[in-house]
């Protein structure tokens, strides 16, 4: 069982490296692969433009894709285990929408002057904070509802309803906002891994690493939670503390990703299933690392598809993720009788 | 064998407290659990079995009284200490289908493992032993999803075993199981209690199994009391009759089971060669409207003598009829009633 985890991880790491190279090579300006390698290993390249593109645009975008994919996937995995519901995910439970609402509030209140792409430190933090508060708010509401609603399906529906409420609040905000504000919000809403500038990258990586590390530290209680709350409690898990940590980690990962890259759908929902299907286990010891890697891979693949048209422009990210994610979910639902972790 | 007191309750009051509203279910309960004994908690639905079990595992607070686990007050235990002293098995469905039996049982080691739950060689040996002890060795690497209900229950018992707790509490471990698995699970639990000298407490609706295999019974009666004691004492003191409050259901001390009270108008004097023949002949007669009496004075009553299952003789007055099976006898009795 362990060896399967190692094999999967090995394959995935190779895949990540290949996809990183592809992401760095493809784009609006075609730069030969050899030159990309030269620039990456730090050689001074005669074409300063290429060097700028690789380092200032493509490199941050690629790194952002890896971390965002991993973050959303891990959030999805934690939510699925915590709610004992294989169809939970940041976008389904409305956490994305909550973060979006926070962002919309900040952006539209700022009348379009605040956007992640334009670098002003205070604005950037305001957006981050808005996203986190929005995500945390929705998560707390869902958590509270989960104590009232026993049925998993009903809880999902409640989550979807909360997502709708957040969306309609956003529409209202849009109505009262300036044209610039609406425009920058709309662009953000399409989803884009290019939202993190080069000088924001270290901070982005730091925050994401904190969230991912928290997730990894929750592996043991997450495994206990597979047996349900009562059993987990009997195994010495402090339920309240674990829930709070799960809430903070999920909120942080989802909020930061959403703030920078927009509300990205389906990665959080579908990737944990891909990882489980690959490994054939719901044991988080191997599932957690593999989910992180698959998340990175899928996000890189999505980004690659987005930038494939080259000179003619960039496809919105949220046009691509459902194409990859939805079939996985449909496959899982259709085959749920044959898939062990449903039973 | 030396018997240690594992758990003790003094003047325990169970129930719920929600704001100012206080719902008391049981008051002033005294009980003791001993190591090496299988204790069965009996009671009808809604008698408060689960409430008591939840109070014992600290999943819900008691409203009064004192609970002493291994001589120390239950509240003084931290979650982790408690998890090393009480192992539980519940009826609820889990999301563990994607784990192998080995991984599931290994989760029971969590109270003893470090931050990441890595298993030492000792842990692995314990897990393997527990799986063997519940007779699941062949299924070690099977997914939990592939197991039958009985096998899942056995895996959960193995999980409780590796927790290495002196006390295992099970909430209706045999519910939803077929007869075969029920007996298997109860026998397994009895083995766990005696061989590993653990205290095992389980709630069940299966009165017959509880009476044959349980060392002690805790019987929750309809008057909101709980009688604790050795099975035979409780049975012979007529406690079992108070388990249900139903005018037409009573406990048959002789057969050790519950029956609906039948008022038969006719009687028959029954003589059988063996006790088992007597038991089943009586069963057949009572079902068909005859009470059995022991008199040898067969003047007024018809007499039935059963020498073997295919030699059944019905005598009334001077006529005697031979039957080759109970089916023939019953057909005859029905023709009598029809007249």
CSV table of C-alpha atoms in Angstrom, one decimal, chain A residues 17-327:
chain,number,residue,atom,x,y,z
A,17,UNK,CA,8.3,19.1,-13.8
A,18,UNK,CA,7.3,18.4,-17.4
A,19,UNK,CA,4.2,20.6,-17.0
A,20,UNK,CA,6.3,23.4,-15.5
A,21,UNK,CA,8.6,23.3,-18.5
A,22,UNK,CA,5.6,23.4,-20.8
A,23,UNK,CA,4.0,26.2,-19.0
A,24,UNK,CA,7.2,28.2,-19.2
A,25,UNK,CA,7.7,27.6,-22.9
A,26,UNK,CA,4.2,28.2,-24.2
A,27,UNK,CA,2.6,31.6,-24.3
A,28,UNK,CA,1.8,34.7,-26.3
A,29,UNK,CA,5.4,35.1,-27.2
A,30,UNK,CA,7.0,31.9,-28.4
A,31,UNK,CA,10.4,31.3,-26.7
A,32,UNK,CA,12.4,28.2,-27.7
A,33,UNK,CA,12.7,25.6,-25.0
A,34,UNK,CA,16.5,25.8,-24.9
A,35,UNK,CA,16.4,29.5,-24.3
A,36,UNK,CA,13.9,29.1,-21.5
A,37,UNK,CA,16.3,26.6,-19.9
A,38,UNK,CA,19.2,29.0,-20.3
A,39,UNK,CA,17.2,31.8,-18.6
A,40,UNK,CA,16.1,29.5,-15.8
A,41,UNK,CA,19.6,28.4,-14.9
A,42,UNK,CA,20.5,32.1,-14.5
A,43,UNK,CA,22.4,32.7,-17.7
A,44,UNK,CA,22.3,36.3,-18.9
A,45,UNK,CA,20.2,36.1,-22.1
A,46,UNK,CA,20.8,38.5,-25.0
A,47,UNK,CA,17.0,38.9,-25.4
A,48,UNK,CA,16.1,41.0,-22.3
A,49,UNK,CA,12.4,40.8,-23.3
A,50,UNK,CA,12.4,37.0,-23.2
A,51,UNK,CA,14.2,37.1,-19.9
A,52,UNK,CA,11.6,39.5,-18.5
A,53,UNK,CA,8.7,37.4,-19.8
A,54,UNK,CA,10.0,34.2,-18.3
A,55,UNK,CA,11.0,35.6,-14.9
A,56,UNK,CA,8.3,38.2,-14.4
A,57,UNK,CA,5.3,36.6,-16.0
A,58,UNK,CA,5.5,32.9,-16.7
A,59,UNK,CA,7.5,31.9,-13.7
A,60,UNK,CA,5.2,33.5,-11.1
A,61,UNK,CA,2.2,32.2,-13.0
A,62,UNK,CA,3.5,28.6,-13.0
A,63,UNK,CA,4.4,28.7,-9.3
A,64,UNK,CA,1.0,30.2,-8.5
A,65,UNK,CA,-0.7,27.5,-10.5
A,66,UNK,CA,1.1,24.7,-8.5
A,67,UNK,CA,0.3,26.2,-5.1
A,68,UNK,CA,-3.2,27.2,-5.9
A,69,UNK,CA,-4.0,23.8,-7.3
A,70,UNK,CA,-2.5,22.1,-4.3
A,71,UNK,CA,-4.3,24.5,-1.9
A,72,UNK,CA,-7.8,24.0,-3.5
A,73,UNK,CA,-7.3,20.2,-3.7
A,74,UNK,CA,-6.2,19.9,-0.1
A,75,UNK,CA,-9.1,22.2,1.0
A,76,UNK,CA,-11.5,19.9,-0.9
A,77,UNK,CA,-10.0,16.8,0.7
A,78,UNK,CA,-10.2,18.2,4.2
A,79,UNK,CA,-13.8,19.3,3.7
A,80,UNK,CA,-14.8,15.9,2.3
A,81,UNK,CA,-13.4,14.1,5.3
A,82,UNK,CA,-14.6,16.6,7.9
A,83,UNK,CA,-18.2,16.6,6.6
A,84,UNK,CA,-18.0,12.8,5.8
A,85,UNK,CA,-19.2,13.8,2.4
A,86,UNK,CA,-17.4,12.9,-0.8
A,87,UNK,CA,-19.1,15.6,-2.7
A,88,UNK,CA,-18.1,18.5,-0.5
A,89,UNK,CA,-15.6,21.0,-1.8
A,90,UNK,CA,-14.8,24.7,-1.4
A,91,UNK,CA,-17.0,25.7,-4.4
A,92,UNK,CA,-19.9,23.4,-3.6
A,93,UNK,CA,-20.1,24.5,0.1
A,94,UNK,CA,-20.1,28.2,-1.0
A,95,UNK,CA,-16.7,29.0,0.6
A,96,UNK,CA,-15.4,30.2,-2.8
A,97,UNK,CA,-18.5,32.5,-3.0
A,98,UNK,CA,-17.9,33.8,0.5
A,99,UNK,CA,-14.3,34.7,-0.4
A,100,UNK,CA,-15.6,36.3,-3.6
A,101,UNK,CA,-18.1,38.3,-1.7
A,102,UNK,CA,-15.3,39.6,0.6
A,103,UNK,CA,-13.2,40.4,-2.5
A,104,UNK,CA,-16.1,42.1,-4.3
A,105,UNK,CA,-16.8,44.2,-1.2
A,106,UNK,CA,-13.3,45.5,-1.1
A,107,UNK,CA,-12.9,45.9,-4.9
A,108,UNK,CA,-16.2,47.5,-5.5
A,109,UNK,CA,-16.0,49.7,-2.4
A,110,UNK,CA,-12.7,50.8,-3.8
A,111,UNK,CA,-14.4,51.7,-7.0
A,112,UNK,CA,-11.9,49.7,-9.2
A,113,UNK,CA,-8.8,51.3,-7.8
A,114,UNK,CA,-8.0,48.2,-5.8
A,115,UNK,CA,-7.1,45.1,-7.7
A,116,UNK,CA,-4.5,42.4,-7.0
A,117,UNK,CA,-2.8,43.0,-10.3
A,118,UNK,CA,-2.1,46.7,-9.5
A,119,UNK,CA,0.4,46.5,-6.7
A,120,UNK,CA,-0.4,48.6,-3.7
A,121,UNK,CA,0.4,46.9,-0.5
A,122,UNK,CA,-2.6,48.1,1.5
A,123,UNK,CA,-5.1,47.3,-1.3
A,124,UNK,CA,-3.5,43.9,-1.7
A,125,UNK,CA,-3.9,43.1,2.0
A,126,UNK,CA,-7.4,44.5,2.0
A,127,UNK,CA,-8.4,42.0,-0.7
A,128,UNK,CA,-6.7,39.2,1.1
A,129,UNK,CA,-8.4,40.1,4.3
A,130,UNK,CA,-11.7,40.5,2.6
A,131,UNK,CA,-11.4,37.0,1.0
A,132,UNK,CA,-10.4,35.4,4.3
A,133,UNK,CA,-13.2,36.9,6.3
A,134,UNK,CA,-15.7,36.0,3.6
A,135,UNK,CA,-14.5,32.4,3.4
A,136,UNK,CA,-14.3,32.1,7.2
A,137,UNK,CA,-17.8,33.5,7.6
A,138,UNK,CA,-19.3,31.0,5.2
A,139,UNK,CA,-17.3,28.2,6.7
A,140,UNK,CA,-18.6,29.0,10.2
A,141,UNK,CA,-22.2,29.2,8.9
A,142,UNK,CA,-21.8,25.8,7.3
A,143,UNK,CA,-20.2,24.3,10.4
A,144,UNK,CA,-23.1,25.7,12.5
A,145,UNK,CA,-25.6,24.2,10.0
A,146,UNK,CA,-23.8,20.9,10.1
A,147,UNK,CA,-24.8,20.6,13.8
A,148,UNK,CA,-28.4,21.2,12.8
A,149,UNK,CA,-28.6,19.2,9.6
A,150,UNK,CA,-27.8,15.5,9.9
A,151,UNK,CA,-28.2,14.6,6.2
A,152,UNK,CA,-25.2,15.1,4.1
A,153,UNK,CA,-27.1,15.9,0.9
A,154,UNK,CA,-29.2,18.5,2.7
A,155,UNK,CA,-26.0,20.1,4.0
A,156,UNK,CA,-24.6,20.3,0.5
A,157,UNK,CA,-27.8,21.9,-0.7
A,158,UNK,CA,-27.6,24.4,2.2
A,159,UNK,CA,-24.1,25.2,1.1
A,160,UNK,CA,-25.2,25.8,-2.5
A,161,UNK,CA,-28.0,28.1,-1.1
A,162,UNK,CA,-25.4,30.1,0.8
A,163,UNK,CA,-23.3,30.3,-2.3
A,164,UNK,CA,-26.4,31.8,-4.1
A,165,UNK,CA,-26.9,34.3,-1.3
A,166,UNK,CA,-23.3,35.4,-1.6
A,167,UNK,CA,-23.7,35.6,-5.4
A,168,UNK,CA,-26.8,37.8,-5.2
A,169,UNK,CA,-25.0,40.0,-2.6
A,170,UNK,CA,-22.2,40.4,-5.1
A,171,UNK,CA,-24.7,41.3,-7.9
A,172,UNK,CA,-26.2,43.9,-5.6
A,173,UNK,CA,-22.7,45.3,-4.9
A,174,UNK,CA,-22.1,45.4,-8.7
A,175,UNK,CA,-25.3,47.3,-9.3
A,176,UNK,CA,-24.2,50.1,-6.9
A,177,UNK,CA,-20.6,50.1,-8.1
A,178,UNK,CA,-18.7,52.1,-10.8
A,179,UNK,CA,-18.1,50.7,-14.2
A,180,UNK,CA,-14.4,50.3,-13.5
A,181,UNK,CA,-15.1,48.4,-10.3
A,182,UNK,CA,-17.4,46.0,-12.1
A,183,UNK,CA,-14.9,45.5,-14.9
A,184,UNK,CA,-12.0,44.7,-12.6
A,185,UNK,CA,-14.3,42.4,-10.6
A,186,UNK,CA,-15.5,40.6,-13.8
A,187,UNK,CA,-11.9,40.1,-15.0
A,188,UNK,CA,-11.0,38.7,-11.6
A,189,UNK,CA,-14.0,36.4,-11.6
A,190,UNK,CA,-12.9,34.6,-14.8
A,191,UNK,CA,-10.0,33.1,-12.9
A,192,UNK,CA,-6.4,33.5,-13.8
A,193,UNK,CA,-3.2,32.1,-12.3
A,194,UNK,CA,-1.4,35.2,-13.5
A,195,UNK,CA,-2.7,37.3,-10.6
A,196,UNK,CA,0.4,37.0,-8.4
A,197,UNK,CA,3.2,39.5,-9.3
A,198,UNK,CA,6.8,38.5,-9.0
A,199,UNK,CA,7.4,40.5,-5.8
A,200,UNK,CA,4.2,39.2,-4.2
A,201,UNK,CA,5.3,35.7,-4.9
A,202,UNK,CA,7.4,35.1,-1.7
A,203,UNK,CA,4.6,36.1,0.5
A,204,UNK,CA,2.1,34.1,-1.5
A,205,UNK,CA,4.3,31.0,-1.2
A,206,UNK,CA,4.8,31.6,2.5
A,207,UNK,CA,1.1,31.8,3.3
A,208,UNK,CA,0.3,28.8,1.1
A,209,UNK,CA,3.0,26.8,2.7
A,210,UNK,CA,1.6,27.6,6.2
A,211,UNK,CA,-1.8,26.4,5.1
A,212,UNK,CA,-0.4,23.2,3.4
A,213,UNK,CA,1.7,22.5,6.5
A,214,UNK,CA,-1.3,22.8,8.7
A,215,UNK,CA,-3.1,20.3,6.5
A,216,UNK,CA,-0.3,17.8,6.7
A,217,UNK,CA,-0.2,18.2,10.5
A,218,UNK,CA,-3.9,17.2,10.5
A,219,UNK,CA,-3.3,13.9,8.8
A,220,UNK,CA,-3.7,11.8,12.0
A,221,UNK,CA,-7.0,13.4,13.2
A,222,UNK,CA,-8.3,13.3,9.6
A,223,UNK,CA,-7.8,9.6,9.5
A,224,UNK,CA,-9.6,9.2,12.8
A,225,UNK,CA,-12.5,11.3,11.4
A,226,UNK,CA,-13.0,8.7,8.7
A,227,UNK,CA,-14.8,6.7,11.4
A,228,UNK,CA,-17.0,9.6,12.3
A,229,UNK,CA,-17.0,12.1,15.2
A,230,UNK,CA,-17.8,9.7,18.0
A,231,UNK,CA,-15.2,7.2,17.1
A,232,UNK,CA,-12.6,10.0,16.5
A,233,UNK,CA,-13.4,11.4,20.0
A,234,UNK,CA,-12.9,8.0,21.5
A,235,UNK,CA,-9.5,7.8,19.8
A,236,UNK,CA,-8.4,10.8,21.7
A,237,UNK,CA,-9.0,13.5,19.0
A,238,UNK,CA,-10.0,16.8,20.4
A,239,UNK,CA,-13.0,17.4,18.1
A,240,UNK,CA,-13.4,21.1,18.7
A,241,UNK,CA,-9.7,22.0,18.2
A,242,UNK,CA,-9.4,19.8,15.1
A,243,UNK,CA,-12.5,21.4,13.6
A,244,UNK,CA,-11.1,24.9,14.3
A,245,UNK,CA,-7.8,24.0,12.8
A,246,UNK,CA,-9.5,22.5,9.7
A,247,UNK,CA,-11.6,25.7,9.4
A,248,UNK,CA,-8.6,27.9,9.6
A,249,UNK,CA,-6.5,25.9,7.2
A,250,UNK,CA,-9.3,25.5,4.7
A,251,UNK,CA,-10.3,29.2,5.0
A,252,UNK,CA,-6.7,30.3,4.5
A,253,UNK,CA,-6.0,28.2,1.5
A,254,UNK,CA,-9.2,28.9,-0.2
A,255,UNK,CA,-9.2,32.6,0.6
A,256,UNK,CA,-5.7,33.3,-0.6
A,257,UNK,CA,-6.2,31.3,-3.8
A,258,UNK,CA,-9.5,33.1,-4.4
A,259,UNK,CA,-8.1,36.5,-3.7
A,260,UNK,CA,-5.3,36.2,-6.2
A,261,UNK,CA,-6.7,33.9,-8.8
A,262,UNK,CA,-10.4,34.3,-8.7
A,263,UNK,CA,-13.1,31.8,-7.7
A,264,UNK,CA,-11.7,28.7,-9.3
A,265,UNK,CA,-14.3,25.9,-9.5
A,266,UNK,CA,-14.0,22.1,-9.6
A,267,UNK,CA,-10.3,21.6,-8.7
A,268,UNK,CA,-11.2,21.3,-5.0
A,269,UNK,CA,-14.0,19.0,-5.7
A,270,UNK,CA,-12.5,16.7,-8.3
A,271,UNK,CA,-8.8,16.4,-7.4
A,272,UNK,CA,-9.3,14.4,-4.1
A,273,UNK,CA,-11.3,11.9,-6.1
A,274,UNK,CA,-8.6,11.6,-8.7
A,275,UNK,CA,-6.1,11.0,-6.0
A,276,UNK,CA,-8.3,8.4,-4.2
A,277,UNK,CA,-9.0,6.6,-7.5
A,278,UNK,CA,-5.2,6.5,-8.3
A,279,UNK,CA,-4.2,5.2,-4.9
A,280,UNK,CA,-7.3,3.1,-4.0
A,281,UNK,CA,-7.3,4.3,-0.4
A,282,UNK,CA,-8.8,7.0,1.7
A,283,UNK,CA,-5.9,6.8,4.2
A,284,UNK,CA,-4.6,10.4,4.4
A,285,UNK,CA,-1.0,9.2,5.0
A,286,UNK,CA,-0.6,8.7,1.3
A,287,UNK,CA,-3.7,10.5,0.1
A,288,UNK,CA,-2.7,13.9,1.4
A,289,UNK,CA,0.7,14.2,-0.4
A,290,UNK,CA,-0.7,12.7,-3.6
A,291,UNK,CA,-3.7,15.1,-3.5
A,292,UNK,CA,-1.2,18.0,-3.2
A,293,UNK,CA,0.7,16.7,-6.2
A,294,UNK,CA,-2.3,15.9,-8.3
A,295,UNK,CA,-3.7,19.4,-7.5
A,296,UNK,CA,-0.5,21.0,-8.7
A,297,UNK,CA,-0.5,18.9,-11.9
A,298,UNK,CA,-4.2,19.6,-12.7
A,299,UNK,CA,-3.7,23.3,-12.1
A,300,UNK,CA,-0.6,23.4,-14.4
A,301,UNK,CA,-2.5,21.5,-17.0
A,302,UNK,CA,-5.4,23.9,-16.8
A,303,UNK,CA,-3.1,26.9,-17.1
A,304,UNK,CA,-1.3,25.3,-20.0
A,305,UNK,CA,-4.7,24.9,-21.8
A,306,UNK,CA,-5.5,28.6,-21.0
A,307,UNK,CA,-2.3,29.9,-22.6
A,308,UNK,CA,-2.2,27.4,-25.5
A,309,UNK,CA,-3.9,29.8,-28.0
A,310,UNK,CA,-0.6,31.8,-27.9
A,311,UNK,CA,-0.8,35.0,-29.7
A,312,UNK,CA,-4.6,35.1,-29.9
A,313,UNK,CA,-5.0,35.5,-26.1
A,314,UNK,CA,-5.8,33.7,-22.9
A,315,UNK,CA,-8.8,31.4,-22.2
A,316,UNK,CA,-10.4,32.2,-18.9
A,317,UNK,CA,-9.4,29.6,-16.3
A,318,UNK,CA,-13.0,29.0,-15.2
A,319,UNK,CA,-13.9,27.9,-18.8
A,320,UNK,CA,-11.3,25.1,-18.5
A,321,UNK,CA,-11.6,23.7,-15.0
A,322,UNK,CA,-15.2,22.4,-15.3
A,323,UNK,CA,-14.2,20.6,-18.5
A,324,UNK,CA,-11.6,18.6,-16.6
A,325,UNK,CA,-13.4,18.4,-13.2
A,326,UNK,CA,-17.0,17.7,-14.0
A,327,UNK,CA,-16.4,14.5,-16.0
